[in-house]
mmCIF file of C-alpha atoms in Angstrom:
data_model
loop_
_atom_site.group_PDB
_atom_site.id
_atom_site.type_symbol
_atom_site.label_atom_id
_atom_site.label_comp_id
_atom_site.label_asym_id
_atom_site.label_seq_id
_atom_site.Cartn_x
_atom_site.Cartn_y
_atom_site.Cartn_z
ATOM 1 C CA UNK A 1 129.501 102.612 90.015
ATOM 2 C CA UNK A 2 125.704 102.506 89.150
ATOM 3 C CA UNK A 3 124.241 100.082 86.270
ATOM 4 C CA UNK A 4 120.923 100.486 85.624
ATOM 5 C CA UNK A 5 118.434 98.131 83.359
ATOM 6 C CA UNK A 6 115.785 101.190 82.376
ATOM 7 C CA UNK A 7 112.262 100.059 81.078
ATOM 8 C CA UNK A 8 110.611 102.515 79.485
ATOM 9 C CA UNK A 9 106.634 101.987 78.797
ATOM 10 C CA UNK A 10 104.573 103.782 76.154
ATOM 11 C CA UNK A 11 101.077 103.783 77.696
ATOM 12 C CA UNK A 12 99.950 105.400 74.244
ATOM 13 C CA UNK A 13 101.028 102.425 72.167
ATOM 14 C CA UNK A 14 101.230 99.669 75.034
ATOM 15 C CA UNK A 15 104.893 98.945 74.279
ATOM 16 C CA UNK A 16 108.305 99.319 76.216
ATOM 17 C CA UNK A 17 111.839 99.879 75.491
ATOM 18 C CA UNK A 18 114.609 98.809 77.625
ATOM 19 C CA UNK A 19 117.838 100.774 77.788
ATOM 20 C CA UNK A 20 120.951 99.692 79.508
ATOM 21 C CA UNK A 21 122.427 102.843 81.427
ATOM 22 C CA UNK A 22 126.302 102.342 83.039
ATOM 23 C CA UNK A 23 128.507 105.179 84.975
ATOM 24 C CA UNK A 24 127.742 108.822 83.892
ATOM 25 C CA UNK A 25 124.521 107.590 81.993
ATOM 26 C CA UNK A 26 123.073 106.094 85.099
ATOM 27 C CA UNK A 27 124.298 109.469 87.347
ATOM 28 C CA UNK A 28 120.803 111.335 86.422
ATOM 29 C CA UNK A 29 119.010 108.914 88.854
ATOM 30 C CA UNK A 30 120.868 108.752 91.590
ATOM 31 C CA UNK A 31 118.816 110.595 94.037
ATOM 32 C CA UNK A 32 115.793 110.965 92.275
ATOM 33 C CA UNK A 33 112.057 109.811 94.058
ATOM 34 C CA UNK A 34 109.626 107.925 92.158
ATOM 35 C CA UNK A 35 107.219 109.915 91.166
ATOM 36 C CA UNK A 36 109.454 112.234 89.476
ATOM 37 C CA UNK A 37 109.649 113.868 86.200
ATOM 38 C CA UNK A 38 112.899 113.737 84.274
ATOM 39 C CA UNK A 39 113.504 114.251 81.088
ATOM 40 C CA UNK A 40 114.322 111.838 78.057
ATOM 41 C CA UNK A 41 117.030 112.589 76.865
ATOM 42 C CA UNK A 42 118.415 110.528 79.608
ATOM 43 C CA UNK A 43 117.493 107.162 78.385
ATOM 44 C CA UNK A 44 117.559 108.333 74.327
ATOM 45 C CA UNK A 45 114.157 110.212 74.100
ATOM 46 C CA UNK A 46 114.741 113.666 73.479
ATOM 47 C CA UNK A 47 112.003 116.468 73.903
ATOM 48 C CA UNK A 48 110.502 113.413 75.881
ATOM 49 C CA UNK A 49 108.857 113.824 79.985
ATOM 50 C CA UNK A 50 109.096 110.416 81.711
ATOM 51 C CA UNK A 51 108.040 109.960 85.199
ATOM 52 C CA UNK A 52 109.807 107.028 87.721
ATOM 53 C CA UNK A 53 107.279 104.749 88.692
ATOM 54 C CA UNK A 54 109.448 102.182 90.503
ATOM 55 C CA UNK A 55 112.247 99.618 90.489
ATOM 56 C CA UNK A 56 113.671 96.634 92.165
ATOM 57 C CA UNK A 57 117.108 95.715 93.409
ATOM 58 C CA UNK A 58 119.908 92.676 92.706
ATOM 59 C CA UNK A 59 117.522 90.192 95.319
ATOM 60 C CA UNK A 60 113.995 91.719 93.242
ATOM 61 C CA UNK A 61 112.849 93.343 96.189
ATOM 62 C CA UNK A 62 110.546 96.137 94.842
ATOM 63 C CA UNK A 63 110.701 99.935 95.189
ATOM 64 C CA UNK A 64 107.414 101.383 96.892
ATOM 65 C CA UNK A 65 106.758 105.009 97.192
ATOM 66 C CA UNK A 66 105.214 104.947 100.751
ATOM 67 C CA UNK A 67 108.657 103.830 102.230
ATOM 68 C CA UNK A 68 110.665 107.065 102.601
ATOM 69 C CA UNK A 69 114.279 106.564 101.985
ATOM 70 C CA UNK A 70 117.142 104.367 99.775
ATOM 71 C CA UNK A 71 117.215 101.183 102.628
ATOM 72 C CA UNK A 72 115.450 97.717 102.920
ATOM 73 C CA UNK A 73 112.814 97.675 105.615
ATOM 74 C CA UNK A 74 110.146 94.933 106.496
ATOM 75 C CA UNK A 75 106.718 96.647 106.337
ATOM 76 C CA UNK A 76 103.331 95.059 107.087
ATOM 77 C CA UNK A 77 101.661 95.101 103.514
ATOM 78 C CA UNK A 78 97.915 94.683 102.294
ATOM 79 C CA UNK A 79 98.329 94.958 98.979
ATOM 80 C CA UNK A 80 100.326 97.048 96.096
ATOM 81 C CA UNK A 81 103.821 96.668 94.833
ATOM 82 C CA UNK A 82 105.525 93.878 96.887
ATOM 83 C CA UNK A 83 102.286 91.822 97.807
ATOM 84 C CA UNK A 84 99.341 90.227 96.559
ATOM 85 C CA UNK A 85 96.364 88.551 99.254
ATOM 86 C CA UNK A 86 95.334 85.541 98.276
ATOM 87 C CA UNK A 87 92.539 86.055 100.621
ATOM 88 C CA UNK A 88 90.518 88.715 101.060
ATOM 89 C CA UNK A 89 91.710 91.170 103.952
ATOM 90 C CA UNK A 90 94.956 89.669 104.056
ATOM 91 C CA UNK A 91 98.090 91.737 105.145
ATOM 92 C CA UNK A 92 101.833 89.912 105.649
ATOM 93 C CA UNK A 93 105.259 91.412 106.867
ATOM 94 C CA UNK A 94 106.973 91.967 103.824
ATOM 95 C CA UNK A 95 110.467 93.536 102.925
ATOM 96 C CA UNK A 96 110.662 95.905 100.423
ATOM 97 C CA UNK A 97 112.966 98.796 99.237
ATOM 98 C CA UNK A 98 112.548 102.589 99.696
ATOM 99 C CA UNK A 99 111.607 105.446 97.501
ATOM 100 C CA UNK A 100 114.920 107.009 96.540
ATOM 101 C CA UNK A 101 117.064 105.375 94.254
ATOM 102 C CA UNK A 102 120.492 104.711 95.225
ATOM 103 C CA UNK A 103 123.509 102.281 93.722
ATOM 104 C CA UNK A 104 122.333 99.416 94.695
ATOM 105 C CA UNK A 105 119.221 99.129 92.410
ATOM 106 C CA UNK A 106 119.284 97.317 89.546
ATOM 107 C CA UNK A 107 115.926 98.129 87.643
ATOM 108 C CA UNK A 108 114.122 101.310 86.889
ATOM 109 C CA UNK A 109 110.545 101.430 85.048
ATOM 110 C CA UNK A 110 109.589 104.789 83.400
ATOM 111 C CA UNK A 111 106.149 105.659 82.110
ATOM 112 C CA UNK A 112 106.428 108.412 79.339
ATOM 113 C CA UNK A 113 104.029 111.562 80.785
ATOM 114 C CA UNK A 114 104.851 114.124 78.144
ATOM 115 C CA UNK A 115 106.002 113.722 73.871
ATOM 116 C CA UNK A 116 106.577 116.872 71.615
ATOM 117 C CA UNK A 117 104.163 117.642 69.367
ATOM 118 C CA UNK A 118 104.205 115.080 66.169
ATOM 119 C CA UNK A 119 106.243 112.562 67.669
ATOM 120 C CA UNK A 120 105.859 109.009 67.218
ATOM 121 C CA UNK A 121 104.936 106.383 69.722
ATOM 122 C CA UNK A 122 107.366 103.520 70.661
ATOM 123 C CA UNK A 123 106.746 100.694 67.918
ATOM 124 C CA UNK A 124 105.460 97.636 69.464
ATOM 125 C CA UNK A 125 107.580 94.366 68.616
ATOM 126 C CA UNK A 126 106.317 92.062 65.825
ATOM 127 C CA UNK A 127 105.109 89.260 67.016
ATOM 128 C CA UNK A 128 107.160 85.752 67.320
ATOM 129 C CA UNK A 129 105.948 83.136 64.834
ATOM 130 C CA UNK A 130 106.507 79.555 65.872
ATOM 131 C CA UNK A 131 107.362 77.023 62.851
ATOM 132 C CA UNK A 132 106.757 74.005 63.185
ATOM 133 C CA UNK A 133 109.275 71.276 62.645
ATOM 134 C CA UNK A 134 108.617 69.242 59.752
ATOM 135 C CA UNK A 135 108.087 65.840 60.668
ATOM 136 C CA UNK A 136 109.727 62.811 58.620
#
């Protein structure tokens, strides 16, 4: 059955919260297109709207929303998800995954669209401190 590693980003506070979705959990995406709006209450955000903005697989081959379907295929690519030029006007065959999201992805990035009234934005984490080691 599906497991699903589900980041959800704040863009109101900057901050994301990752949720770890197995079996019935992870049922509500199977299916689903990016672009879609669910709601929260699937990954512990109720009253919540989130919107699927992409994904990757078990390999980290990215989801993009121009490639119709659940299924690997090798696409010629200029830029976006799955490729970056390092010269300008440069395009490469790359593979990447379709926009439906079957069993066989592994990661799923939300962006939240809509929050009831009065509701709090996801805290961001402190930050980590280093200590020094006291030397002798």
């Amino acid at each position: 059955m599906a497991k699903f590693k589900v980041i959800v980003s704040d863009p109101q506070s900057g901050a994301s919260k990752v949720v770890e979705l197995e079996e019935a959990r992870a049922s509500p995406f199977i299916g689903r297109k990016l672009g879609e709006t669910l709601d929260g209450a699937v990954v512990d955000l109720p009253a919540h709207k989130i919107q699927l903005m992409g994904g990757s697989d078990k390999d980290g081959v990215p989801m993009r929303s121009n490639v119709h379907g659940g299924v690997r295929r090798a696409i010629v690519l200029s830029g976006g998800a799955g490729f970056k030029s390092t010269r300008k006007g440069g395009r490469k065959r790359k593979t990447v995954r379709g926009d439906i999201i079957t069993d066989e992805i592994v990661q799923i990035n939300l962006k939240i669209v809509e929050r009831p009234a009065g509701a709090a934005p996801i805290p961001k984490p402190a930050p980590k401190t280093e200590q020094a080691a006291p030397q002798a």
